[in-house]
Amino acid sequence: MTDRSPAGLRWWGVLLIVLAVAGAAFAVGRFTAFGTSAPVPGESSPEAGFARDMQVHHTQAIEMAMTIYRKTDDEGIRTLSFDIATAQAGQRGEFYDWLVRWGLPQRSSAPLMQWMQSVPEHAHGTAAQPLSDDELTTEMGMATPAQLAELDAATGTAADCLFLELMIRHHEGAVPMAEALVDLGSDPRAVQVAGGIVQTQSAEIDLMRSVQTRLGCGG
């Protein structure tokens, strides 16, 4: 049953305001920031690494959001999943465009999150003991193929709860990546977008936890 209580409606109102503000910042920055005289990020820059890794990350979030959007009966989750899919599809397109504008390839042979290694609090593994690909995707909060298959097969409240669990973990992997770019980046637009991701996805994590409580999700 959809939550139509005043508290539930207030939550959705807060989220819509956050998304509207983030969208306005996205639109303003999209058409202004690349007009600055900031140096163009290079192949090994934090901006390039972030743009590549976050395209991978957003692609899975869109997949999970559209999976639950097509079958949920919960109006709140349906709205949230649509917002996640559309917002992250737009951002993924911008990340692709950044690399085109900077004259850089869309893919790199560097390990995931390698661009974060220069600052200890953002590093994953060490030069002597690098993380495996599976460990890196876990650090990013990515769902496994088995979890995606489980989400695809689940129905009803079980599907809603699994989606929330996987998407919270997914957001918890994205926020540190965005925080790292805020700390390491020098391109104004890239840093602006990363800051917006921190703000929006942190708000969505809080919202999803409240929905877990409403639905009685375990774990």
PDB file of C-alpha atoms in Angstrom:
ATOM      1  CA  MET A   1       0.000   0.000   0.000  1.00  0.00           C
ATOM      2  CA  THR A   2       1.313   3.436  -0.930  1.00  0.00           C
ATOM      3  CA  ASP A   3       2.181   5.787   1.934  1.00  0.00           C
ATOM      4  CA  ARG A   4      -0.105   8.819   1.653  1.00  0.00           C
ATOM      5  CA  SER A   5       0.367  10.042   5.229  1.00  0.00           C
ATOM      6  CA  PRO A   6       1.500  13.651   5.777  1.00  0.00           C
ATOM      7  CA  ALA A   7       4.955  12.416   6.840  1.00  0.00           C
ATOM      8  CA  GLY A   8       5.265  10.262   3.725  1.00  0.00           C
ATOM      9  CA  LEU A   9       4.167  13.063   1.452  1.00  0.00           C
ATOM     10  CA  ARG A  10       6.628  15.453   3.107  1.00  0.00           C
ATOM     11  CA  TRP A  11       9.477  13.028   2.331  1.00  0.00           C
ATOM     12  CA  TRP A  12       8.590  12.984  -1.342  1.00  0.00           C
ATOM     13  CA  GLY A  13       8.243  16.748  -1.346  1.00  0.00           C
ATOM     14  CA  VAL A  14      11.732  17.134   0.118  1.00  0.00           C
ATOM     15  CA  LEU A  15      13.202  14.757  -2.461  1.00  0.00           C
ATOM     16  CA  LEU A  16      11.506  16.542  -5.341  1.00  0.00           C
ATOM     17  CA  ILE A  17      12.891  19.873  -4.098  1.00  0.00           C
ATOM     18  CA  VAL A  18      16.410  18.387  -3.857  1.00  0.00           C
ATOM     19  CA  LEU A  19      16.133  16.964  -7.368  1.00  0.00           C
ATOM     20  CA  ALA A  20      14.778  20.245  -8.727  1.00  0.00           C
ATOM     21  CA  VAL A  21      17.666  22.191  -7.217  1.00  0.00           C
ATOM     22  CA  ALA A  22      20.184  19.663  -8.534  1.00  0.00           C
ATOM     23  CA  GLY A  23      18.550  19.812 -11.962  1.00  0.00           C
ATOM     24  CA  ALA A  24      18.717  23.583 -12.046  1.00  0.00           C
ATOM     25  CA  ALA A  25      22.394  23.507 -11.088  1.00  0.00           C
ATOM     26  CA  PHE A  26      22.978  20.880 -13.787  1.00  0.00           C
ATOM     27  CA  ALA A  27      21.311  23.030 -16.446  1.00  0.00           C
ATOM     28  CA  VAL A  28      23.099  26.231 -15.461  1.00  0.00           C
ATOM     29  CA  GLY A  29      26.502  24.588 -15.184  1.00  0.00           C
ATOM     30  CA  ARG A  30      26.085  22.548 -18.371  1.00  0.00           C
ATOM     31  CA  PHE A  31      25.979  25.671 -20.497  1.00  0.00           C
ATOM     32  CA  THR A  32      28.468  27.835 -18.597  1.00  0.00           C
ATOM     33  CA  ALA A  33      31.291  25.879 -17.012  1.00  0.00           C
ATOM     34  CA  PHE A  34      32.998  24.767 -20.231  1.00  0.00           C
ATOM     35  CA  GLY A  35      33.381  28.405 -21.170  1.00  0.00           C
ATOM     36  CA  THR A  36      35.992  28.918 -18.431  1.00  0.00           C
ATOM     37  CA  SER A  37      39.750  29.001 -18.973  1.00  0.00           C
ATOM     38  CA  ALA A  38      40.454  26.048 -16.666  1.00  0.00           C
ATOM     39  CA  PRO A  39      43.046  23.577 -18.022  1.00  0.00           C
ATOM     40  CA  VAL A  40      41.601  20.660 -19.954  1.00  0.00           C
ATOM     41  CA  PRO A  41      41.792  17.463 -17.838  1.00  0.00           C
ATOM     42  CA  GLY A  42      44.270  14.895 -19.102  1.00  0.00           C
ATOM     43  CA  GLU A  43      44.225  11.127 -19.522  1.00  0.00           C
ATOM     44  CA  SER A  44      45.238  10.335 -15.920  1.00  0.00           C
ATOM     45  CA  SER A  45      43.265  13.173 -14.310  1.00  0.00           C
ATOM     46  CA  PRO A  46      40.724  12.586 -11.522  1.00  0.00           C
ATOM     47  CA  GLU A  47      38.062  14.049 -13.806  1.00  0.00           C
ATOM     48  CA  ALA A  48      38.702  11.494 -16.569  1.00  0.00           C
ATOM     49  CA  GLY A  49      38.755   8.590 -14.118  1.00  0.00           C
ATOM     50  CA  PHE A  50      35.571   9.787 -12.451  1.00  0.00           C
ATOM     51  CA  ALA A  51      33.776  10.238 -15.793  1.00  0.00           C
ATOM     52  CA  ARG A  52      34.670   6.704 -16.888  1.00  0.00           C
ATOM     53  CA  ASP A  53      33.955   4.936 -13.600  1.00  0.00           C
ATOM     54  CA  MET A  54      30.735   6.821 -12.965  1.00  0.00           C
ATOM     55  CA  GLN A  55      29.393   5.915 -16.408  1.00  0.00           C
ATOM     56  CA  VAL A  56      29.781   2.249 -15.412  1.00  0.00           C
ATOM     57  CA  HIS A  57      28.242   2.934 -12.013  1.00  0.00           C
ATOM     58  CA  HIS A  58      25.286   4.896 -13.368  1.00  0.00           C
ATOM     59  CA  THR A  59      24.577   2.271 -16.042  1.00  0.00           C
ATOM     60  CA  GLN A  60      23.871  -0.339 -13.377  1.00  0.00           C
ATOM     61  CA  ALA A  61      21.779   2.072 -11.294  1.00  0.00           C
ATOM     62  CA  ILE A  62      19.619   2.807 -14.354  1.00  0.00           C
ATOM     63  CA  GLU A  63      19.204  -0.923 -14.995  1.00  0.00           C
ATOM     64  CA  MET A  64      18.084  -1.608 -11.415  1.00  0.00           C
ATOM     65  CA  ALA A  65      15.798   1.424 -11.320  1.00  0.00           C
ATOM     66  CA  MET A  66      14.047   0.464 -14.554  1.00  0.00           C
ATOM     67  CA  THR A  67      13.682  -3.148 -13.409  1.00  0.00           C
ATOM     68  CA  ILE A  68      11.721  -2.127 -10.314  1.00  0.00           C
ATOM     69  CA  TYR A  69       9.897   0.694 -12.105  1.00  0.00           C
ATOM     70  CA  ARG A  70       8.311  -1.779 -14.499  1.00  0.00           C
ATOM     71  CA  LYS A  71       6.864  -4.035 -11.797  1.00  0.00           C
ATOM     72  CA  THR A  72       6.450  -2.246  -8.471  1.00  0.00           C
ATOM     73  CA  ASP A  73       2.973  -1.462  -7.151  1.00  0.00           C
ATOM     74  CA  ASP A  74       4.360   1.065  -4.650  1.00  0.00           C
ATOM     75  CA  GLU A  75       3.820   4.598  -5.941  1.00  0.00           C
ATOM     76  CA  GLY A  76       6.705   6.009  -3.901  1.00  0.00           C
ATOM     77  CA  ILE A  77       9.227   3.482  -5.206  1.00  0.00           C
ATOM     78  CA  ARG A  78       7.913   3.943  -8.723  1.00  0.00           C
ATOM     79  CA  THR A  79       8.496   7.714  -8.477  1.00  0.00           C
ATOM     80  CA  LEU A  80      11.928   7.300  -6.913  1.00  0.00           C
ATOM     81  CA  SER A  81      13.090   4.725  -9.456  1.00  0.00           C
ATOM     82  CA  PHE A  82      11.965   6.945 -12.333  1.00  0.00           C
ATOM     83  CA  ASP A  83      13.830   9.910 -10.854  1.00  0.00           C
ATOM     84  CA  ILE A  84      17.002   7.862 -10.360  1.00  0.00           C
ATOM     85  CA  ALA A  85      16.885   6.465 -13.904  1.00  0.00           C
ATOM     86  CA  THR A  86      16.258   9.797 -15.615  1.00  0.00           C
ATOM     87  CA  ALA A  87      18.715  11.823 -13.519  1.00  0.00           C
ATOM     88  CA  GLN A  88      21.521   9.300 -13.862  1.00  0.00           C
ATOM     89  CA  ALA A  89      20.914   8.810 -17.581  1.00  0.00           C
ATOM     90  CA  GLY A  90      21.361  12.562 -18.035  1.00  0.00           C
ATOM     91  CA  GLN A  91      24.528  12.595 -15.955  1.00  0.00           C
ATOM     92  CA  ARG A  92      25.932   9.575 -17.773  1.00  0.00           C
ATOM     93  CA  GLY A  93      25.460  11.424 -21.046  1.00  0.00           C
ATOM     94  CA  GLU A  94      27.293  14.429 -19.676  1.00  0.00           C
ATOM     95  CA  PHE A  95      30.215  12.287 -18.478  1.00  0.00           C
ATOM     96  CA  TYR A  96      30.475  10.852 -21.990  1.00  0.00           C
ATOM     97  CA  ASP A  97      30.429  14.385 -23.412  1.00  0.00           C
ATOM     98  CA  TRP A  98      33.193  15.545 -21.071  1.00  0.00           C
ATOM     99  CA  LEU A  99      35.578  12.913 -22.414  1.00  0.00           C
ATOM    100  CA  VAL A 100      34.684  13.799 -25.997  1.00  0.00           C
ATOM    101  CA  ARG A 101      35.332  17.481 -25.316  1.00  0.00           C
ATOM    102  CA  TRP A 102      38.620  16.715 -23.608  1.00  0.00           C
ATOM    103  CA  GLY A 103      39.757  14.527 -26.523  1.00  0.00           C
ATOM    104  CA  LEU A 104      40.026  11.443 -24.291  1.00  0.00           C
ATOM    105  CA  PRO A 105      38.911   7.832 -24.887  1.00  0.00           C
ATOM    106  CA  GLN A 106      35.794   6.598 -23.145  1.00  0.00           C
ATOM    107  CA  ARG A 107      37.626   3.574 -21.699  1.00  0.00           C
ATOM    108  CA  SER A 108      40.990   3.110 -20.041  1.00  0.00           C
ATOM    109  CA  SER A 109      43.167   0.152 -19.104  1.00  0.00           C
ATOM    110  CA  ALA A 110      43.617   1.612 -15.609  1.00  0.00           C
ATOM    111  CA  PRO A 111      41.865  -0.261 -12.761  1.00  0.00           C
ATOM    112  CA  LEU A 112      38.582   1.097 -11.427  1.00  0.00           C
ATOM    113  CA  MET A 113      39.057   4.001  -8.991  1.00  0.00           C
ATOM    114  CA  GLN A 114      42.791   4.206  -9.748  1.00  0.00           C
ATOM    115  CA  TRP A 115      42.355   7.978 -10.021  1.00  0.00           C
ATOM    116  CA  MET A 116      41.501   8.097  -6.290  1.00  0.00           C
ATOM    117  CA  GLN A 117      44.807   6.553  -5.161  1.00  0.00           C
ATOM    118  CA  SER A 118      46.715   9.818  -4.706  1.00  0.00           C
ATOM    119  CA  VAL A 119      44.900  10.656  -1.457  1.00  0.00           C
ATOM    120  CA  PRO A 120      45.080   8.013   1.313  1.00  0.00           C
ATOM    121  CA  GLU A 121      41.524   8.509   2.571  1.00  0.00           C
ATOM    122  CA  HIS A 122      40.185   7.847  -0.927  1.00  0.00           C
ATOM    123  CA  ALA A 123      42.576   5.014  -1.858  1.00  0.00           C
ATOM    124  CA  HIS A 124      41.448   1.411  -2.394  1.00  0.00           C
ATOM    125  CA  GLY A 125      44.118  -1.222  -1.918  1.00  0.00           C
ATOM    126  CA  THR A 126      47.826  -0.451  -2.257  1.00  0.00           C
ATOM    127  CA  ALA A 127      50.472  -0.657  -4.954  1.00  0.00           C
ATOM    128  CA  ALA A 128      51.788  -3.800  -3.271  1.00  0.00           C
ATOM    129  CA  GLN A 129      48.314  -5.313  -2.747  1.00  0.00           C
ATOM    130  CA  PRO A 130      45.918  -4.014  -5.385  1.00  0.00           C
ATOM    131  CA  LEU A 131      42.279  -5.053  -5.178  1.00  0.00           C
ATOM    132  CA  SER A 132      40.833  -7.497  -7.678  1.00  0.00           C
ATOM    133  CA  ASP A 133      38.134  -6.399 -10.124  1.00  0.00           C
ATOM    134  CA  ASP A 134      35.481  -8.074  -7.961  1.00  0.00           C
ATOM    135  CA  GLU A 135      36.775  -6.329  -4.849  1.00  0.00           C
ATOM    136  CA  LEU A 136      36.792  -2.983  -6.649  1.00  0.00           C
ATOM    137  CA  THR A 137      33.210  -3.360  -7.849  1.00  0.00           C
ATOM    138  CA  THR A 138      32.210  -4.281  -4.294  1.00  0.00           C
ATOM    139  CA  GLU A 139      33.910  -1.104  -3.051  1.00  0.00           C
ATOM    140  CA  MET A 140      31.867   0.825  -5.614  1.00  0.00           C
ATOM    141  CA  GLY A 141      28.653  -0.663  -4.215  1.00  0.00           C
ATOM    142  CA  MET A 142      27.890  -2.523  -7.444  1.00  0.00           C
ATOM    143  CA  ALA A 143      25.405  -5.397  -7.405  1.00  0.00           C
ATOM    144  CA  THR A 144      26.629  -8.805  -8.543  1.00  0.00           C
ATOM    145  CA  PRO A 145      25.110 -10.599 -11.567  1.00  0.00           C
ATOM    146  CA  ALA A 146      23.398 -12.983  -9.134  1.00  0.00           C
ATOM    147  CA  GLN A 147      21.832 -10.062  -7.241  1.00  0.00           C
ATOM    148  CA  LEU A 148      20.614  -8.485 -10.472  1.00  0.00           C
ATOM    149  CA  ALA A 149      19.057 -11.822 -11.468  1.00  0.00           C
ATOM    150  CA  GLU A 150      17.395 -12.061  -8.056  1.00  0.00           C
ATOM    151  CA  LEU A 151      15.967  -8.554  -8.437  1.00  0.00           C
ATOM    152  CA  ASP A 152      14.682  -9.429 -11.891  1.00  0.00           C
ATOM    153  CA  ALA A 153      12.926 -12.540 -10.563  1.00  0.00           C
ATOM    154  CA  ALA A 154      11.523 -11.061  -7.331  1.00  0.00           C
ATOM    155  CA  THR A 155       7.976  -9.774  -7.051  1.00  0.00           C
ATOM    156  CA  GLY A 156       5.854  -7.669  -4.706  1.00  0.00           C
ATOM    157  CA  THR A 157       7.264  -6.281  -1.471  1.00  0.00           C
ATOM    158  CA  ALA A 158      10.232  -8.657  -1.672  1.00  0.00           C
ATOM    159  CA  ALA A 159      11.279  -6.999  -4.934  1.00  0.00           C
ATOM    160  CA  ASP A 160      10.779  -3.510  -3.495  1.00  0.00           C
ATOM    161  CA  CYS A 161      12.875  -4.336  -0.427  1.00  0.00           C
ATOM    162  CA  LEU A 162      15.657  -5.926  -2.488  1.00  0.00           C
ATOM    163  CA  PHE A 163      15.756  -2.898  -4.775  1.00  0.00           C
ATOM    164  CA  LEU A 164      16.081  -0.564  -1.787  1.00  0.00           C
ATOM    165  CA  GLU A 165      18.858  -2.682  -0.272  1.00  0.00           C
ATOM    166  CA  LEU A 166      20.838  -2.806  -3.518  1.00  0.00           C
ATOM    167  CA  MET A 167      20.311   0.859  -4.399  1.00  0.00           C
ATOM    168  CA  ILE A 168      21.293   2.101  -0.938  1.00  0.00           C
ATOM    169  CA  ARG A 169      24.522   0.125  -1.196  1.00  0.00           C
ATOM    170  CA  HIS A 170      24.997   1.447  -4.744  1.00  0.00           C
ATOM    171  CA  HIS A 171      24.575   5.066  -3.606  1.00  0.00           C
ATOM    172  CA  GLU A 172      26.901   4.450  -0.651  1.00  0.00           C
ATOM    173  CA  GLY A 173      29.558   3.478  -3.199  1.00  0.00           C
ATOM    174  CA  ALA A 174      28.940   6.526  -5.391  1.00  0.00           C
ATOM    175  CA  VAL A 175      29.041   9.173  -2.661  1.00  0.00           C
ATOM    176  CA  PRO A 176      32.716   8.556  -1.688  1.00  0.00           C
ATOM    177  CA  MET A 177      33.683   8.626  -5.371  1.00  0.00           C
ATOM    178  CA  ALA A 178      31.969  11.979  -5.811  1.00  0.00           C
ATOM    179  CA  GLU A 179      33.516  13.298  -2.587  1.00  0.00           C
ATOM    180  CA  ALA A 180      36.931  12.252  -3.907  1.00  0.00           C
ATOM    181  CA  LEU A 181      36.453  14.280  -7.074  1.00  0.00           C
ATOM    182  CA  VAL A 182      35.360  17.299  -5.037  1.00  0.00           C
ATOM    183  CA  ASP A 183      38.672  16.991  -3.148  1.00  0.00           C
ATOM    184  CA  LEU A 184      40.916  16.114  -6.100  1.00  0.00           C
ATOM    185  CA  GLY A 185      39.355  17.757  -9.138  1.00  0.00           C
ATOM    186  CA  SER A 186      40.167  21.139 -10.690  1.00  0.00           C
ATOM    187  CA  ASP A 187      37.585  21.370 -13.503  1.00  0.00           C
ATOM    188  CA  PRO A 188      34.780  23.617 -12.184  1.00  0.00           C
ATOM    189  CA  ARG A 189      31.919  21.804 -13.897  1.00  0.00           C
ATOM    190  CA  ALA A 190      33.129  18.337 -12.902  1.00  0.00           C
ATOM    191  CA  VAL A 191      33.530  19.393  -9.270  1.00  0.00           C
ATOM    192  CA  GLN A 192      30.071  21.001  -9.347  1.00  0.00           C
ATOM    193  CA  VAL A 193      28.420  17.842 -10.672  1.00  0.00           C
ATOM    194  CA  ALA A 194      30.246  15.685  -8.118  1.00  0.00           C
ATOM    195  CA  GLY A 195      29.023  17.929  -5.306  1.00  0.00           C
ATOM    196  CA  GLY A 196      25.479  17.606  -6.611  1.00  0.00           C
ATOM    197  CA  ILE A 197      25.780  13.818  -6.612  1.00  0.00           C
ATOM    198  CA  VAL A 198      26.880  13.867  -2.972  1.00  0.00           C
ATOM    199  CA  GLN A 199      23.890  16.022  -2.018  1.00  0.00           C
ATOM    200  CA  THR A 200      21.237  14.227  -4.053  1.00  0.00           C
ATOM    201  CA  GLN A 201      22.299  10.647  -3.399  1.00  0.00           C
ATOM    202  CA  SER A 202      22.750  11.285   0.328  1.00  0.00           C
ATOM    203  CA  ALA A 203      19.150  12.561   0.437  1.00  0.00           C
ATOM    204  CA  GLU A 204      17.971   9.539  -1.535  1.00  0.00           C
ATOM    205  CA  ILE A 205      19.730   7.175   0.893  1.00  0.00           C
ATOM    206  CA  ASP A 206      17.835   8.756   3.800  1.00  0.00           C
ATOM    207  CA  LEU A 207      14.579   8.500   1.873  1.00  0.00           C
ATOM    208  CA  MET A 208      15.137   4.866   0.914  1.00  0.00           C
ATOM    209  CA  ARG A 209      15.859   3.952   4.524  1.00  0.00           C
ATOM    210  CA  SER A 210      12.560   5.516   5.553  1.00  0.00           C
ATOM    211  CA  VAL A 211      10.780   3.514   2.857  1.00  0.00           C
ATOM    212  CA  GLN A 212      12.455   0.333   4.141  1.00  0.00           C
ATOM    213  CA  THR A 213      10.953   1.083   7.536  1.00  0.00           C
ATOM    214  CA  ARG A 214       7.513   1.753   6.038  1.00  0.00           C
ATOM    215  CA  LEU A 215       7.566  -1.515   4.101  1.00  0.00           C
ATOM    216  CA  GLY A 216       8.959  -3.508   7.029  1.00  0.00           C
ATOM    217  CA  CYS A 217      12.015  -4.643   5.091  1.00  0.00           C
ATOM    218  CA  GLY A 218      14.274  -6.863   7.146  1.00  0.00           C
ATOM    219  CA  GLY A 219      18.043  -6.680   7.425  1.00  0.00           C
TER     220      GLY A 219
END
